[in-house]
Amino acid sequence: MIAQPLTVLDHHYQELSDDGKDVIKGLNKTPKTLSPKYFYDDPGSLLFEKICELPEYYPTRTEAWILNQYADEIATITNCCELIELGSGSSTKTQALLTAYQKIADSCRYLPIDVSGGILKTSVLQLQEKYPDITIHGLLGTYEQALVHLESNYLQSRMLFFLGSSLGNFNPEECDSFLSQVSRTLQPGDYFLLGIDLQKPKDILEAAYNDSQGVTAAFNLNMLSHLNWRFQGDFDINLFKHQAIYNQVDNQIEMYLHCQKSHWVNLEALDLKVCFEAGESILTEISRKFDLTTMEILLQSKGLNTVKTWTDEKGWFGLILCQV
């Protein structure tokens, strides 16, 4: 068991490494927006784990099926020494990969990276016990902090992976910037494994983000509780209602919190007072749905050349393995 399982990527991160400028900017926009990173305090991370188990929410189990089917093949192709996961959460799906690499590697290092310190520490300690031959060390921070850290701390051949179609949370400009940063983080011969949710009928998509048990609604509303805690706010979550819709023009799910009654919200730590009108909405997340061939072309433009792709039998989800 390792004594210190986490590295904090920013010395301010014990206070969650954010001065809230993005909150001020987003809540002063029309329409109002909030970054999906505010979903992931410890309660939000636990709610997301519950979402992943819902019958309507196909992405997690579909991607897990692909990983379970092809993890050995991925490990054989890459034979990497350092495995780095952005947005690891509980690392549940990753265990298929860790099992595969443990079979073939004499030495292997796994670096899970997440913004939720509680769930990250718990998963690192559990995985270290399950995989004693793999060195496991968590990095607490955002994607951006992690990639900057990794760019200047290169130790050995790598596979960087970004699962769960988290790339879909970025708009096209953010996606382009992120992939450029990934490319800079890797050396020639290194690998990048990307999970993407593929385009499919509207009814399947909207059901996945408006589940019948209301777990996704609780997850979305928890963002406001997180802001209350972090920035000394007074959001009343009972005055907001969750809705997710599929925008067929932009091929993306859009998740909203709709204000039910006109009122003011105060975020004391940010010296911010915001007026919400009845019927006004906050956009809290987009989740873009991709075309496999189009994504391969984008990756190639960043120097990330496709080695192999895998999908499930329905073609609902895709894994792309690239090499620099």
Coordinates of C-alpha atoms in Angstrom, one line a residue:
M1 CA 0.0 0.0 0.0
I2 CA 1.4 3.4 -0.9
A3 CA 1.6 6.0 1.8
Q4 CA 0.8 9.1 -0.2
P5 CA -1.5 8.1 -3.1
L6 CA -2.2 11.6 -4.5
T7 CA -0.2 14.5 -5.9
V8 CA -2.0 17.9 -5.9
L9 CA -1.3 19.5 -9.3
D10 CA -1.8 23.1 -8.0
H11 CA -0.8 24.2 -4.5
H12 CA -4.2 26.1 -4.3
Y13 CA -6.0 22.9 -5.2
Q14 CA -6.7 22.0 -1.6
E15 CA -9.2 24.8 -1.9
L16 CA -10.3 23.4 -5.3
S17 CA -8.0 25.6 -7.3
D18 CA -10.5 28.0 -8.6
D19 CA -11.1 31.7 -8.0
G20 CA -14.6 31.4 -9.6
K21 CA -13.9 33.8 -12.5
D22 CA -15.7 31.3 -14.9
V23 CA -18.7 31.3 -12.6
I24 CA -18.9 35.1 -12.7
K25 CA -18.5 35.2 -16.4
G26 CA -21.0 32.4 -17.1
L27 CA -23.8 33.7 -14.8
N28 CA -23.5 37.2 -16.4
K29 CA -23.9 35.8 -19.9
T30 CA -27.2 35.5 -21.9
P31 CA -28.1 32.7 -21.7
K32 CA -26.4 31.8 -18.4
T33 CA -23.9 28.9 -18.4
L34 CA -21.8 27.0 -15.9
S35 CA -18.9 24.7 -16.5
P36 CA -19.6 20.9 -16.2
K37 CA -16.5 20.7 -14.0
Y38 CA -18.7 21.9 -11.1
F39 CA -20.6 18.6 -11.3
Y40 CA -17.8 16.8 -9.7
D41 CA -17.5 17.4 -6.0
D42 CA -17.6 14.2 -4.0
P43 CA -21.4 13.9 -3.9
G44 CA -21.6 14.7 -7.6
S45 CA -19.0 12.0 -8.4
L46 CA -21.0 9.5 -6.4
L47 CA -24.2 10.5 -8.2
F48 CA -22.4 10.1 -11.6
E49 CA -21.4 6.5 -10.5
K50 CA -25.2 5.9 -10.0
I51 CA -26.0 7.3 -13.4
C52 CA -23.6 4.9 -15.0
E53 CA -25.7 2.0 -13.6
L54 CA -29.0 3.3 -14.9
P55 CA -30.8 1.1 -17.5
E56 CA -31.3 4.2 -19.8
Y57 CA -27.7 5.3 -19.6
Y58 CA -26.0 3.1 -22.3
P59 CA -22.6 4.8 -22.7
T60 CA -20.8 3.4 -19.7
R61 CA -21.9 -0.3 -20.1
T62 CA -21.4 -0.1 -23.9
E63 CA -17.9 1.3 -23.5
A64 CA -17.2 -1.3 -20.7
W65 CA -18.2 -4.1 -23.1
I66 CA -15.8 -2.8 -25.8
L67 CA -13.0 -2.6 -23.2
N68 CA -13.7 -6.1 -21.8
Q69 CA -13.7 -7.5 -25.3
Y70 CA -10.5 -5.8 -26.6
A71 CA -8.3 -4.8 -23.6
D72 CA -5.9 -7.6 -24.3
E73 CA -5.6 -6.5 -27.9
I74 CA -5.0 -2.9 -26.9
A75 CA -2.3 -4.0 -24.4
T76 CA -0.6 -6.2 -27.0
I77 CA -0.5 -3.4 -29.6
T78 CA 0.8 -0.7 -27.2
N79 CA 2.9 -2.5 -24.6
C80 CA 3.2 0.8 -22.7
C81 CA 4.9 1.4 -19.4
E82 CA 2.9 4.4 -18.2
L83 CA -0.9 4.5 -18.4
I84 CA -2.5 7.9 -17.8
E85 CA -6.2 8.4 -17.5
L86 CA -7.9 11.8 -17.7
G87 CA -11.1 12.0 -15.6
S88 CA -10.7 8.6 -14.0
G89 CA -13.6 8.7 -11.5
S90 CA -13.7 5.4 -9.8
S91 CA -11.6 3.7 -12.5
T92 CA -14.2 0.9 -12.8
K93 CA -14.0 0.4 -16.6
T94 CA -10.2 0.9 -16.5
Q95 CA -9.8 -2.4 -14.6
A96 CA -10.1 -4.3 -17.9
L97 CA -7.1 -2.4 -19.2
L98 CA -5.1 -2.8 -15.9
T99 CA -5.8 -6.6 -15.9
A100 CA -4.6 -6.8 -19.5
Y101 CA -1.4 -4.8 -18.9
Q102 CA -0.6 -6.7 -15.7
K103 CA -0.5 -9.9 -17.8
I104 CA 2.1 -8.6 -20.3
A105 CA 4.2 -5.9 -18.5
D106 CA 7.1 -6.4 -16.2
S107 CA 6.7 -2.9 -15.0
C108 CA 3.7 -0.6 -15.4
R109 CA 2.6 2.7 -13.9
Y110 CA -1.0 3.9 -13.8
L111 CA -1.7 7.6 -13.2
P112 CA -5.5 8.3 -12.7
I113 CA -6.3 12.0 -12.8
D114 CA -9.5 13.5 -11.4
V115 CA -10.9 16.7 -9.8
S116 CA -12.7 14.8 -7.0
G117 CA -10.2 14.1 -4.3
G118 CA -12.4 11.7 -2.2
I119 CA -13.3 9.3 -4.9
L120 CA -9.7 9.5 -6.4
K121 CA -8.0 8.6 -3.2
T122 CA -10.4 5.7 -2.5
S123 CA -10.0 4.2 -6.0
V124 CA -6.2 4.5 -5.9
L125 CA -6.0 2.6 -2.6
Q126 CA -8.4 -0.1 -3.8
L127 CA -6.6 -0.5 -7.1
Q128 CA -3.2 -0.7 -5.5
E129 CA -4.5 -3.6 -3.4
K130 CA -6.0 -5.4 -6.4
Y131 CA -3.0 -4.7 -8.7
P132 CA 0.1 -5.0 -6.5
D133 CA 2.4 -5.3 -9.6
I134 CA 1.3 -1.9 -11.0
T135 CA 2.6 1.3 -9.5
I136 CA -0.5 3.5 -9.0
H137 CA -0.4 7.2 -8.1
G138 CA -3.3 9.7 -8.4
L139 CA -3.1 13.2 -9.6
L140 CA -5.6 15.7 -8.3
G141 CA -6.5 18.4 -10.7
T142 CA -8.2 19.5 -13.9
Y143 CA -7.4 18.2 -17.4
E144 CA -5.5 21.3 -18.2
Q145 CA -3.4 21.2 -15.1
A146 CA -2.7 17.5 -15.7
L147 CA -1.5 17.9 -19.3
V148 CA 0.8 20.8 -18.3
H149 CA 2.2 18.7 -15.5
L150 CA 2.7 15.7 -17.8
E151 CA 4.3 17.7 -20.6
S152 CA 7.2 18.6 -18.3
N153 CA 7.4 15.3 -16.5
Y154 CA 8.1 12.7 -19.1
L155 CA 9.4 9.4 -17.7
Q156 CA 8.7 6.5 -20.2
S157 CA 6.6 5.4 -23.1
R158 CA 2.9 6.3 -22.5
M159 CA -0.7 5.6 -23.4
L160 CA -2.9 8.6 -22.4
F161 CA -6.6 7.7 -22.4
F162 CA -9.8 9.7 -22.2
L163 CA -12.8 7.5 -21.8
G164 CA -16.5 7.9 -21.3
S165 CA -17.0 10.3 -24.2
S166 CA -15.9 13.2 -22.0
L167 CA -14.6 14.8 -25.1
G168 CA -18.3 15.5 -26.0
N169 CA -18.4 18.1 -23.1
F170 CA -16.1 20.4 -25.1
N171 CA -17.4 22.7 -27.8
P172 CA -15.5 22.5 -31.2
E173 CA -13.0 25.1 -30.3
E174 CA -12.3 23.6 -26.8
C175 CA -12.0 20.2 -28.4
D176 CA -9.5 21.4 -31.0
S177 CA -7.4 23.0 -28.2
F178 CA -7.6 19.9 -26.0
L179 CA -6.4 17.6 -28.7
S180 CA -3.5 19.9 -29.6
Q181 CA -2.5 19.8 -25.9
V182 CA -2.7 16.0 -25.9
S183 CA -0.5 15.8 -28.9
R184 CA 2.1 18.1 -27.2
T185 CA 2.0 15.9 -24.1
L186 CA 3.0 12.7 -26.0
Q187 CA 6.3 11.8 -27.6
P188 CA 6.7 10.0 -31.0
G189 CA 5.6 6.4 -30.6
D190 CA 3.2 7.1 -27.7
Y191 CA -0.5 6.3 -27.8
F192 CA -3.8 8.0 -27.2
L193 CA -7.0 6.0 -26.5
L194 CA -10.2 7.9 -27.0
G195 CA -13.8 6.9 -26.2
I196 CA -16.5 8.7 -28.1
D197 CA -20.3 8.4 -28.1
L198 CA -21.7 8.1 -31.6
Q199 CA -24.7 9.6 -33.2
K200 CA -28.0 7.8 -32.8
P201 CA -31.8 8.4 -32.6
K202 CA -33.1 11.3 -30.5
D203 CA -35.3 9.2 -28.3
I204 CA -32.5 6.9 -27.1
L205 CA -30.3 10.0 -26.3
E206 CA -32.9 12.0 -24.5
A207 CA -33.9 9.0 -22.4
A208 CA -30.3 8.5 -21.3
Y209 CA -30.1 12.0 -19.9
N210 CA -33.7 12.2 -18.4
D211 CA -33.7 9.0 -16.5
S212 CA -37.0 7.8 -14.9
Q213 CA -35.4 7.6 -11.4
G214 CA -34.3 11.2 -11.4
V215 CA -30.7 10.5 -10.7
T216 CA -29.5 12.8 -13.6
A217 CA -31.7 15.5 -12.3
A218 CA -30.2 15.2 -8.8
F219 CA -26.7 15.2 -10.4
N220 CA -27.5 18.4 -12.4
L221 CA -29.0 20.2 -9.3
N222 CA -26.1 19.2 -7.1
M223 CA -24.0 21.6 -9.1
L224 CA -25.8 24.4 -7.4
S225 CA -25.2 22.8 -4.0
H226 CA -21.5 22.6 -4.9
L227 CA -21.4 26.3 -5.8
N228 CA -23.1 27.1 -2.5
W229 CA -20.4 25.2 -0.6
R230 CA -17.5 26.5 -2.6
F231 CA -18.5 30.1 -3.0
Q232 CA -20.7 30.7 0.1
G233 CA -23.8 30.8 -2.1
D234 CA -27.6 30.7 -1.4
F235 CA -28.9 28.8 -4.4
D236 CA -32.3 27.2 -3.6
I237 CA -32.2 24.0 -5.6
N238 CA -36.0 23.7 -5.2
L239 CA -36.4 26.7 -7.5
F240 CA -34.7 25.0 -10.4
K241 CA -35.8 22.0 -12.6
H242 CA -33.6 19.7 -14.7
Q243 CA -34.1 19.1 -18.5
A244 CA -31.9 17.5 -21.2
I245 CA -32.7 17.9 -24.9
Y246 CA -31.0 16.7 -28.0
N247 CA -30.0 19.4 -30.4
Q248 CA -30.2 17.6 -33.8
V249 CA -28.5 20.5 -35.7
D250 CA -25.4 20.4 -33.6
N251 CA -25.6 16.7 -32.7
Q252 CA -25.4 17.4 -29.0
I253 CA -27.3 16.8 -25.8
E254 CA -27.9 20.1 -23.9
M255 CA -28.5 19.9 -20.2
Y256 CA -30.3 22.8 -18.5
L257 CA -31.5 24.0 -15.1
H258 CA -34.7 26.0 -15.6
C259 CA -35.6 28.7 -13.1
Q260 CA -39.1 28.2 -11.8
K261 CA -39.5 31.5 -9.9
S262 CA -37.9 35.0 -10.2
H263 CA -35.4 35.5 -7.4
W264 CA -31.9 36.7 -6.6
V265 CA -28.9 34.5 -5.8
N266 CA -25.8 35.7 -3.8
L267 CA -22.4 34.1 -4.0
E268 CA -20.6 35.8 -1.2
A269 CA -17.1 34.6 -1.8
L270 CA -17.3 36.0 -5.4
D271 CA -19.0 39.2 -4.4
L272 CA -21.6 38.3 -7.0
K273 CA -25.4 38.8 -6.9
V274 CA -27.4 37.4 -9.8
C275 CA -31.0 37.9 -10.8
F276 CA -32.8 34.9 -12.2
E277 CA -36.1 35.4 -14.0
A278 CA -38.8 32.8 -14.0
G279 CA -38.4 30.6 -17.1
E280 CA -34.7 31.5 -17.5
S281 CA -32.2 28.7 -18.0
I282 CA -28.6 27.8 -17.1
L283 CA -26.8 25.6 -19.6
T284 CA -24.7 23.2 -17.5
E285 CA -23.4 20.7 -20.0
I286 CA -23.3 19.8 -23.7
S287 CA -22.5 16.2 -24.7
R288 CA -21.7 16.1 -28.4
K289 CA -22.3 12.9 -30.4
F290 CA -19.6 12.1 -33.0
D291 CA -19.1 10.4 -36.3
L292 CA -16.2 8.0 -36.2
T293 CA -14.6 8.9 -39.6
T294 CA -14.8 12.6 -39.0
M295 CA -13.1 12.2 -35.6
E296 CA -10.3 10.1 -37.1
I297 CA -9.7 13.0 -39.6
L298 CA -9.6 15.5 -36.8
L299 CA -7.2 13.4 -34.7
Q300 CA -4.9 12.9 -37.7
S301 CA -4.7 16.7 -38.2
K302 CA -3.2 16.8 -34.7
G303 CA -0.6 14.2 -35.5
L304 CA -2.6 11.5 -33.7
N305 CA -2.8 8.7 -36.4
T306 CA -5.4 6.0 -36.0
V307 CA -4.0 2.5 -35.3
K308 CA -7.3 0.7 -34.8
T309 CA -10.9 1.4 -33.9
W310 CA -13.5 -0.7 -32.1
T311 CA -17.2 -0.4 -31.7
D312 CA -20.1 -2.4 -30.1
E313 CA -22.5 -4.5 -32.2
K314 CA -25.0 -1.6 -32.4
G315 CA -22.4 1.0 -33.4
W316 CA -23.4 3.2 -30.5
F317 CA -20.0 3.8 -29.1
G318 CA -16.4 3.9 -30.4
L319 CA -12.9 3.5 -29.1
I320 CA -10.1 5.0 -31.2
L321 CA -6.5 4.0 -30.6
C322 CA -4.0 6.6 -32.0
Q323 CA -0.3 6.8 -32.1
V324 CA 1.9 9.9 -32.4

